């Protein structure tokens, strides 16, 4: 670690993200002792009634949710301050910056439009050298705005000091993909089109909107989950081995994969689905229809479930569909990447019960790696059964936001998204967004607590995929 004193300036500090994820992650990180001498400054827009006291309480409450009560965490709570500012105005930003001691990390927990305006204002006034920026997703609202924001940032801060946040890269299971793939001899040789039938990346949640209308209704499932998190998971599963895990090697490998990724057959009408939930009961909770949630404009037709099938046009993956799906208010949590293998080229006559393909499953919650394989069952040894060989992982040392904050404090952007990659991620989903906007793909409905619309692109289920 890096021992200089640092200030974390949290723009949008009074918002939901800070309370639920950022501050708890920070509390845990600080408690590990890795960031001595950290000062936290929270900033909010001044339209609400915040002051030092209320802010300190917010930080203390967030730290308490994760039991961050060691001496370092207590010191951060004691010394933290609140500054009200309009971050799109140069004079407010100047005032904020002169208030900061040591090396500065600025976290933009702001909507993309405000982030862009704040970045433009910072570009005009300049930053103390060495300042690191952390930008929450969505980064821009399409490829053009992402490129323009990248251009603004490039004018006043080196790329390696820009941390575009994707907290999935801080999830321990996501990081475990690296060890699984590249520290074992047995998986890597079969992870290619000769052996793999398809790859699914699924993130089904039982949670609904949870009061996030202001953000979510303008995003929707495709932008909220697929454009960011699921494409990052795809990249980690599909990339070639990096020689080291430093930022340059790791992000270079991921960038190569995403550059080669596009909608299957270039046909977003055939290969995407969108749907939103109606009233129902999910995980024992009664949910109103999405369209009836407070703050939602039903005419925007924001989807709460998105599916898309992608092609990765590389030698290794040509012809293998990557099926991505994420939805809210579904019957059960299913958060995993599944590699479904082709059938063996020939099974000796006389063996039965091997219809299910082999599958490698990487579970993100609970954190688990497992393998579905066909072996002889208890009775007749020639009648096979599928068993699941599983290994569970404890939670990582830090929660995902703690992990990405550590990256920024230590100046290591390996776990953040490089500028060109974020533009490519928009390029991949844009044909889908355009087809939806044009009404070419109907917005389906599914009751909260159901399995989603009937004609999922994930069917045939991996278990039903036949010989290829
Ligand atoms: C966030 C999305 O980025 O990721 C949420 O905005 C989603 O809609 C969440 O629920 C899922 O991540 P986690 O860490 O809760 O598994």
Coordinates of C-alpha atoms and ligand atoms in Angstrom, one line a residue:
X1 CA 0.0 0.0 0.0
X2 CA 0.6 3.6 -0.4
X3 CA 1.1 5.6 2.8
X4 CA 0.5 9.2 1.9
X5 CA -2.5 10.9 3.5
X6 CA -5.5 11.0 1.2
X7 CA -8.8 12.8 0.9
X8 CA -11.9 11.1 -0.5
X9 CA -14.3 13.6 -1.9
X10 CA -17.6 12.1 -2.4
X11 CA -19.8 14.0 -4.9
X12 CA -23.4 12.9 -4.6
X13 CA -22.6 11.8 -1.0
X14 CA -26.2 12.2 0.2
X15 CA -27.5 9.7 -2.4
X16 CA -28.6 6.1 -2.2
X17 CA -25.5 4.6 -3.6
X18 CA -23.3 6.2 -0.9
X19 CA -25.6 5.0 1.9
X20 CA -26.1 1.5 0.7
X21 CA -22.8 0.5 -0.8
X22 CA -20.0 3.1 -1.0
X23 CA -19.8 4.1 2.7
X24 CA -20.2 0.5 4.0
X25 CA -17.4 -0.6 1.6
X26 CA -15.3 2.3 2.7
X27 CA -15.9 1.5 6.4
X28 CA -14.6 -2.1 5.9
X29 CA -11.6 -0.9 3.9
X30 CA -10.6 1.6 6.5
X31 CA -11.0 -0.9 9.2
X32 CA -8.5 -3.2 7.6
X33 CA -6.0 -0.5 8.3
X34 CA -4.9 -0.3 4.7
X35 CA -5.7 3.5 4.3
X36 CA -4.3 5.4 7.3
X37 CA -4.7 9.1 7.3
X38 CA -7.8 9.2 5.2
X39 CA -10.1 12.2 5.3
X40 CA -13.6 11.9 4.0
X41 CA -15.6 14.8 2.7
X42 CA -19.2 14.4 1.6
X43 CA -20.7 16.8 -0.8
X44 CA -24.4 17.3 -1.8
X45 CA -26.2 19.8 -3.9
X46 CA -27.6 22.0 -1.2
X47 CA -31.2 21.6 -2.3
X48 CA -31.5 19.3 0.7
X49 CA -30.9 20.2 4.3
X50 CA -27.6 18.6 5.1
X51 CA -24.9 19.7 7.5
X52 CA -21.8 18.1 9.2
X53 CA -23.9 16.6 11.9
X54 CA -26.4 14.9 9.7
X55 CA -23.6 13.7 7.3
X56 CA -21.5 12.3 10.2
X57 CA -24.5 10.4 11.3
X58 CA -25.0 9.0 7.8
X59 CA -21.4 7.8 7.7
X60 CA -21.6 6.4 11.2
X61 CA -24.8 4.5 10.3
X62 CA -23.3 3.1 7.1
X63 CA -20.2 2.0 8.9
X64 CA -22.3 0.3 11.6
X65 CA -24.1 -1.8 9.0
X66 CA -20.8 -3.6 8.4
X67 CA -19.5 -3.5 11.9
X68 CA -16.7 -1.0 10.9
X69 CA -16.0 0.3 14.4
X70 CA -12.2 0.0 14.8
X71 CA -10.0 3.0 15.6
X72 CA -9.4 4.0 12.0
X73 CA -13.1 3.9 11.1
X74 CA -14.0 5.9 14.2
X75 CA -11.4 8.5 13.2
X76 CA -12.9 8.9 9.8
X77 CA -16.3 9.4 11.3
X78 CA -14.9 11.9 13.8
X79 CA -13.1 14.0 11.1
X80 CA -15.5 13.8 8.2
X81 CA -17.1 17.0 6.9
X82 CA -20.0 17.9 4.7
X83 CA -19.8 20.6 2.0
X84 CA -22.7 21.8 0.0
X85 CA -21.8 22.6 -3.6
X86 CA -23.1 22.8 -7.1
X87 CA -20.5 20.7 -8.8
X88 CA -21.3 22.0 -12.2
X89 CA -20.0 25.4 -11.1
X90 CA -16.3 26.3 -11.2
X91 CA -16.3 28.5 -8.1
X92 CA -18.0 25.7 -6.1
X93 CA -15.5 23.2 -7.3
X94 CA -12.6 25.5 -6.6
X95 CA -13.8 25.9 -3.0
X96 CA -14.2 22.1 -2.6
X97 CA -10.7 21.5 -3.9
X98 CA -8.9 24.0 -1.7
X99 CA -10.5 22.3 1.2
X100 CA -8.8 19.0 0.6
X101 CA -5.5 17.8 2.1
X102 CA -3.0 15.2 0.8
X103 CA -3.7 13.2 -2.3
X104 CA -7.2 13.6 -3.6
X105 CA -9.6 10.9 -4.8
X106 CA -12.9 12.3 -6.2
X107 CA -15.8 9.9 -6.4
X108 CA -18.6 10.9 -8.8
X109 CA -21.8 9.2 -7.5
X110 CA -23.9 11.4 -9.8
X111 CA -26.2 10.9 -12.8
X112 CA -24.3 10.8 -16.1
X113 CA -25.4 14.3 -17.2
X114 CA -24.2 15.9 -14.0
X115 CA -21.0 13.9 -14.1
X116 CA -20.3 15.2 -17.6
X117 CA -20.9 18.8 -16.6
X118 CA -18.8 18.5 -13.4
X119 CA -16.0 16.9 -15.4
X120 CA -16.1 19.8 -18.0
X121 CA -15.9 22.3 -15.1
X122 CA -13.0 20.5 -13.6
X123 CA -11.2 20.4 -17.0
X124 CA -11.4 24.2 -16.9
X125 CA -10.0 24.7 -13.4
X126 CA -7.5 21.8 -13.4
X127 CA -6.8 19.3 -10.6
X128 CA -4.0 18.9 -8.1
X129 CA -1.4 16.5 -9.7
X130 CA -2.0 12.8 -8.9
X131 CA -5.7 13.2 -8.3
X132 CA -7.7 10.1 -9.1
X133 CA -11.2 10.1 -10.3
X134 CA -13.8 7.4 -9.7
X135 CA -16.9 7.4 -11.9
X136 CA -19.9 5.4 -11.1
X137 CA -21.9 3.7 -13.9
X138 CA -23.6 4.5 -16.3
X139 CA -20.6 6.1 -17.9
X140 CA -22.4 8.3 -20.4
X141 CA -25.7 7.3 -21.9
X142 CA -24.5 6.0 -25.2
X143 CA -21.3 5.5 -27.2
X144 CA -21.2 9.2 -28.4
X145 CA -21.6 10.7 -24.9
X146 CA -19.2 8.1 -23.4
X147 CA -16.6 9.1 -26.0
X148 CA -17.2 12.8 -25.4
X149 CA -16.8 12.3 -21.6
X150 CA -13.6 10.3 -22.2
X151 CA -12.4 13.2 -24.3
X152 CA -13.1 15.7 -21.5
X153 CA -11.3 13.5 -19.0
X154 CA -8.3 13.0 -21.2
X155 CA -7.8 16.7 -21.3
X156 CA -7.0 17.0 -17.6
X157 CA -6.2 13.6 -16.1
X158 CA -4.1 10.6 -17.3
X159 CA -6.2 7.5 -18.2
X160 CA -4.5 5.5 -15.4
X161 CA -6.0 7.9 -12.9
X162 CA -9.5 7.4 -14.1
X163 CA -11.4 4.6 -12.3
X164 CA -14.6 3.8 -14.1
X165 CA -16.4 1.7 -11.5
X166 CA -17.9 -1.7 -12.2
X167 CA -18.3 -3.1 -8.7
X168 CA -18.8 -6.6 -10.2
X169 CA -15.0 -6.5 -10.8
X170 CA -14.7 -6.3 -7.0
X171 CA -16.8 -9.4 -6.4
X172 CA -14.6 -12.2 -5.1
X173 CA -16.2 -14.8 -7.4
X174 CA -15.7 -12.6 -10.4
X175 CA -12.1 -12.3 -9.6
X176 CA -12.0 -16.0 -9.0
X177 CA -12.6 -16.5 -12.7
X178 CA -9.0 -15.6 -13.2
X179 CA -7.6 -18.3 -10.8
X180 CA -10.0 -20.9 -12.0
X181 CA -9.2 -20.4 -15.7
X182 CA -5.5 -19.7 -15.6
X183 CA -4.1 -21.5 -12.5
X184 CA -5.5 -24.9 -13.6
X185 CA -4.6 -27.1 -16.5
X186 CA -8.0 -28.8 -16.9
X187 CA -10.4 -26.0 -17.9
X188 CA -8.5 -23.7 -20.3
X189 CA -7.9 -26.3 -23.0
X190 CA -11.7 -26.9 -23.4
X191 CA -12.9 -23.3 -23.2
X192 CA -13.4 -22.8 -26.9
X193 CA -15.8 -23.5 -29.8
X194 CA -14.6 -27.0 -30.3
X195 CA -16.0 -28.0 -26.9
X196 CA -18.4 -25.4 -25.7
X197 CA -22.0 -25.3 -26.8
X198 CA -23.0 -22.0 -25.2
X199 CA -22.2 -19.6 -22.4
X200 CA -24.9 -18.0 -20.2
X201 CA -24.4 -15.1 -17.9
X202 CA -27.5 -14.8 -15.8
X203 CA -28.3 -12.3 -13.0
X204 CA -31.9 -12.8 -11.9
X205 CA -32.9 -10.9 -8.8
X206 CA -35.9 -11.1 -6.5
X207 CA -35.6 -7.4 -5.6
X208 CA -37.8 -5.0 -7.4
X209 CA -37.2 -1.3 -7.9
X210 CA -36.5 -0.6 -4.2
X211 CA -37.2 3.1 -4.4
X212 CA -34.6 3.8 -7.1
X213 CA -37.1 5.2 -9.7
X214 CA -35.0 8.4 -10.3
X215 CA -32.1 6.4 -11.5
X216 CA -33.6 3.2 -12.8
X217 CA -36.5 4.5 -15.0
X218 CA -33.9 6.3 -17.2
X219 CA -31.7 3.2 -17.3
X220 CA -33.6 -0.1 -17.5
X221 CA -32.2 -3.6 -17.2
X222 CA -30.1 -3.5 -20.3
X223 CA -28.1 -0.4 -19.3
X224 CA -28.2 -1.1 -15.6
X225 CA -26.8 -4.7 -15.8
X226 CA -25.9 -5.9 -19.3
X227 CA -24.0 -2.9 -20.7
X228 CA -21.8 -2.9 -17.6
X229 CA -21.6 -5.9 -15.3
X230 CA -22.5 -8.8 -17.5
X231 CA -20.3 -7.7 -20.4
X232 CA -17.4 -7.5 -17.9
X233 CA -18.1 -11.0 -16.8
X234 CA -18.3 -12.1 -20.4
X235 CA -14.9 -10.5 -21.1
X236 CA -13.3 -12.3 -18.1
X237 CA -14.7 -15.7 -19.3
X238 CA -13.8 -15.2 -23.0
X239 CA -10.5 -13.4 -22.8
X240 CA -7.1 -15.0 -23.5
X241 CA -4.6 -15.5 -20.7
X242 CA -3.0 -12.2 -19.7
X243 CA 0.7 -12.6 -18.9
X244 CA 0.3 -10.6 -15.7
X245 CA -2.7 -9.2 -13.8
X246 CA -1.5 -5.7 -14.0
X247 CA -3.9 -3.1 -15.4
X248 CA -2.3 -3.0 -18.8
X249 CA -2.3 -6.7 -19.4
X250 CA -5.7 -7.5 -17.9
X251 CA -7.6 -4.6 -19.4
X252 CA -5.9 -5.2 -22.8
X253 CA -7.2 -8.8 -22.9
X254 CA -10.7 -7.8 -21.9
X255 CA -10.7 -5.0 -24.5
X256 CA -9.8 -7.5 -27.3
X257 CA -12.8 -9.6 -26.4
X258 CA -15.3 -6.8 -26.3
X259 CA -14.0 -5.3 -29.5
X260 CA -14.9 -8.6 -31.1
X261 CA -18.4 -8.9 -29.5
X262 CA -21.6 -8.0 -31.2
X263 CA -25.3 -9.0 -31.3
X264 CA -25.7 -12.6 -32.7
X265 CA -26.3 -12.4 -36.5
X266 CA -26.4 -8.6 -36.1
X267 CA -30.1 -9.2 -35.5
X268 CA -31.3 -7.4 -32.3
X269 CA -34.9 -8.0 -33.2
X270 CA -34.5 -11.8 -33.2
X271 CA -31.9 -12.0 -30.5
X272 CA -33.1 -9.7 -27.7
X273 CA -36.0 -9.7 -25.3
X274 CA -37.4 -7.0 -23.0
X275 CA -40.1 -7.2 -20.4
X276 CA -41.3 -5.5 -17.2
X277 CA -43.0 -6.9 -14.1
X278 CA -46.6 -6.5 -13.2
X279 CA -47.9 -6.9 -9.6
X280 CA -47.1 -10.0 -7.8
X281 CA -45.2 -11.6 -4.9
X282 CA -41.5 -12.1 -5.1
X283 CA -39.5 -13.8 -2.4
X284 CA -42.4 -13.4 0.1
X285 CA -42.9 -9.7 -0.6
X286 CA -45.8 -8.2 -2.4
X287 CA -44.6 -5.9 -5.2
X288 CA -46.7 -3.4 -7.1
X289 CA -46.5 -3.4 -10.9
X290 CA -43.3 -1.6 -12.0
X291 CA -45.5 0.9 -14.0
X292 CA -47.3 1.7 -10.8
X293 CA -44.2 2.4 -8.7
X294 CA -43.9 6.0 -7.5
X295 CA -41.7 8.1 -9.8
X296 CA -42.1 5.8 -12.8
X297 CA -43.3 7.1 -16.2
X298 CA -45.0 4.0 -17.7
X299 CA -44.8 5.6 -21.2
X300 CA -41.1 5.3 -21.1
X301 CA -41.5 1.6 -21.3
X302 CA -38.5 0.9 -19.2
X303 CA -37.7 -2.8 -19.1
X304 CA -37.0 -4.6 -15.8
X305 CA -35.7 -7.7 -17.6
X306 CA -33.4 -7.8 -20.6
X307 CA -32.0 -10.7 -22.6
X308 CA -29.6 -10.6 -25.5
X309 CA -27.6 -13.2 -27.4
X310 CA -24.1 -12.1 -28.4
X311 CA -21.3 -13.5 -30.6
X312 CA -17.6 -13.2 -29.8
X313 CA -16.0 -13.1 -33.2
X314 CA -12.6 -14.6 -32.3
X315 CA -11.0 -17.8 -33.5
X316 CA -11.6 -19.3 -30.0
X317 CA -15.3 -18.5 -29.8
X318 CA -16.7 -18.2 -33.3
X319 CA -20.1 -19.9 -33.4
X320 CA -20.7 -20.0 -29.6
X321 CA -23.6 -18.0 -28.4
X322 CA -23.2 -16.0 -25.2
X323 CA -26.6 -15.5 -23.7
X324 CA -26.9 -12.7 -21.2
X325 CA -29.9 -12.0 -19.1
X326 CA -30.8 -9.9 -16.1
X327 CA -34.2 -9.3 -14.5
X328 CA -35.8 -8.0 -11.4
X329 CA -38.7 -9.3 -9.3
X330 CA -38.2 -12.8 -10.4
X331 CA -39.1 -16.1 -8.7
X332 CA -35.6 -16.8 -7.4
X333 CA -32.1 -15.4 -7.2
X334 CA -30.0 -16.9 -9.9
X335 CA -26.6 -15.2 -10.3
X336 CA -24.2 -17.3 -12.3
X337 CA -22.2 -17.8 -15.4
X338 CA -22.7 -21.3 -17.0
X339 CA -20.5 -22.8 -19.6
X340 CA -22.4 -25.7 -21.3
X341 CA -20.2 -28.2 -23.0
X342 CA -21.0 -30.1 -26.2
X343 CA -21.8 -33.8 -25.9
X344 CA -18.9 -36.2 -26.2
X345 CA -18.2 -37.1 -29.9
X346 CA -19.3 -40.7 -29.2
X347 CA -20.7 -42.5 -26.2
X348 CA -20.3 -46.3 -26.2
X349 CA -23.5 -48.1 -26.9
X350 CA -24.7 -49.6 -23.6
X351 CA -24.3 -46.5 -21.5
X352 CA -27.5 -44.6 -20.8
X353 CA -28.5 -41.5 -18.9
X354 CA -25.9 -39.1 -20.2
X355 CA -28.3 -36.7 -21.9
X356 CA -27.4 -33.8 -19.7
X357 CA -24.3 -31.9 -21.0
X358 CA -21.4 -31.2 -18.7
X359 CA -21.6 -27.7 -17.2
X360 CA -19.1 -25.4 -15.5
X361 CA -21.0 -23.0 -13.2
X362 CA -19.5 -19.9 -11.6
X363 CA -21.9 -18.6 -9.0
X364 CA -21.8 -15.0 -7.9
X365 CA -24.2 -15.3 -5.1
X366 CA -23.7 -17.6 -3.3
X367 CA -20.1 -17.6 -4.3
X368 CA -19.5 -21.1 -5.6
X369 CA -17.7 -22.9 -8.4
X370 CA -19.3 -26.2 -9.5
X371 CA -19.2 -28.7 -12.2
X372 CA -22.1 -30.9 -13.5
X373 CA -20.8 -34.2 -14.7
X374 CA -22.2 -37.6 -15.7
X375 CA -21.0 -40.4 -13.5
X376 CA -22.3 -43.9 -12.7
X377 CA -25.0 -43.8 -10.1
X378 CA -25.7 -46.0 -7.2
X379 CA -27.5 -48.8 -9.0
X380 CA -26.6 -50.1 -12.5
X381 CA -23.1 -48.7 -13.2
X382 CA -24.0 -48.3 -16.9
X383 CA -26.9 -46.0 -16.1
X384 CA -25.4 -42.6 -15.5
X385 CA -26.5 -39.8 -13.3
X386 CA -25.6 -36.2 -13.3
X387 CA -23.9 -35.0 -10.1
X388 CA -22.7 -31.6 -9.1
X389 CA -19.2 -31.2 -7.7
X390 CA -19.1 -27.9 -5.8
X391 CA -16.8 -25.8 -3.9
X392 CA -18.1 -22.8 -1.9
X393 CA -16.1 -19.7 -1.1
X394 CA -16.4 -17.5 1.9
X395 CA -17.1 -13.9 1.2
X396 CA -14.0 -11.9 0.1
X397 CA -12.0 -9.9 2.5
X398 CA -13.7 -6.8 1.4
X399 CA -17.1 -6.1 -0.1
X400 CA -17.0 -5.1 -3.8
X401 CA -17.1 -1.4 -3.2
X402 CA -14.3 -1.7 -0.7
X403 CA -12.3 -3.6 -3.3
X404 CA -12.7 -0.9 -6.0
X405 CA -12.0 1.9 -3.5
X406 CA -8.8 0.2 -2.6
X407 CA -7.8 0.1 -6.3
X408 CA -8.3 3.9 -6.5
X409 CA -6.5 4.7 -3.2
X410 CA -3.6 2.5 -4.3
X411 CA -3.5 3.9 -7.8
X412 CA -4.2 0.6 -9.4
X413 CA -6.8 0.8 -12.1
X414 CA -6.8 -3.0 -12.9
X415 CA -10.3 -3.4 -11.5
X416 CA -11.8 -0.5 -13.3
X417 CA -13.0 -0.2 -16.9
X418 CA -10.8 1.4 -19.5
X419 CA -12.2 4.2 -21.6
X420 CA -12.2 2.4 -24.9
X421 CA -13.9 -0.6 -23.3
X422 CA -16.8 1.4 -22.0
X423 CA -17.3 2.9 -25.5
X424 CA -17.3 -0.6 -26.9
X425 CA -19.8 -1.8 -24.3
X426 CA -22.2 0.9 -25.5
X427 CA -21.5 -0.1 -29.1
X428 CA -22.5 -3.7 -28.4
X429 CA -25.8 -2.8 -26.8
X430 CA -26.8 0.1 -28.9
X431 CA -28.4 -1.8 -31.8
X432 CA -30.6 -3.5 -29.2
X433 CA -31.6 -0.1 -27.6
X434 CA -32.4 1.2 -31.1
X435 CA -34.5 -1.7 -32.0
X436 CA -36.4 -1.3 -28.7
X437 CA -36.9 2.4 -29.2
X438 CA -38.2 1.8 -32.7
X439 CA -40.8 -0.7 -31.1
X440 CA -39.4 -3.6 -33.1
X441 CA -39.2 -5.8 -30.0
X442 CA -42.4 -5.9 -28.0
X443 CA -42.3 -5.0 -24.3
X444 CA -43.6 -8.2 -22.6
X445 CA -44.9 -8.4 -19.1
X446 CA -44.3 -11.0 -16.4
X447 CA -45.9 -11.1 -12.9
X448 CA -43.5 -10.3 -10.1
X449 CA -42.4 -13.6 -8.6
X450 CA -42.6 -15.5 -11.9
X451 CA -39.8 -16.9 -14.0
X452 CA -40.1 -14.0 -16.5
X453 CA -41.7 -14.1 -20.0
X454 CA -42.3 -17.5 -21.5
X455 CA -40.2 -17.3 -24.6
X456 CA -36.8 -16.7 -22.9
X457 CA -33.8 -16.7 -25.2
X458 CA -32.2 -19.0 -22.5
X459 CA -34.4 -21.8 -23.8
X460 CA -33.6 -24.4 -24.7
X461 CA -32.2 -24.6 -21.2
X462 CA -28.6 -25.7 -21.2
X463 CA -29.7 -29.2 -20.1
X464 CA -31.8 -29.5 -23.2
X465 CA -29.1 -28.5 -25.7
X466 CA -28.5 -31.4 -28.0
X467 CA -25.5 -32.7 -29.9
X468 CA -23.9 -30.0 -32.0
Ligands
LIG1 C1 -26.2 -2.5 -9.5 C2 -27.5 -2.3 -10.2 O1 -25.1 -2.0 -10.2 O2 -26.0 -3.9 -9.3 C3 -28.6 -2.9 -9.4 O3 -27.7 -0.9 -10.3 C4 -28.3 -4.4 -9.1 O4 -29.8 -2.8 -10.1 C5 -26.9 -4.5 -8.5 O5 -29.3 -4.8 -8.2 C6 -26.5 -6.0 -8.3 O6 -25.3 -6.0 -7.6 P1 -25.1 -6.8 -6.2 O7 -23.8 -6.3 -5.8 O8 -26.2 -6.3 -5.3 O9 -25.1 -8.2 -6.5

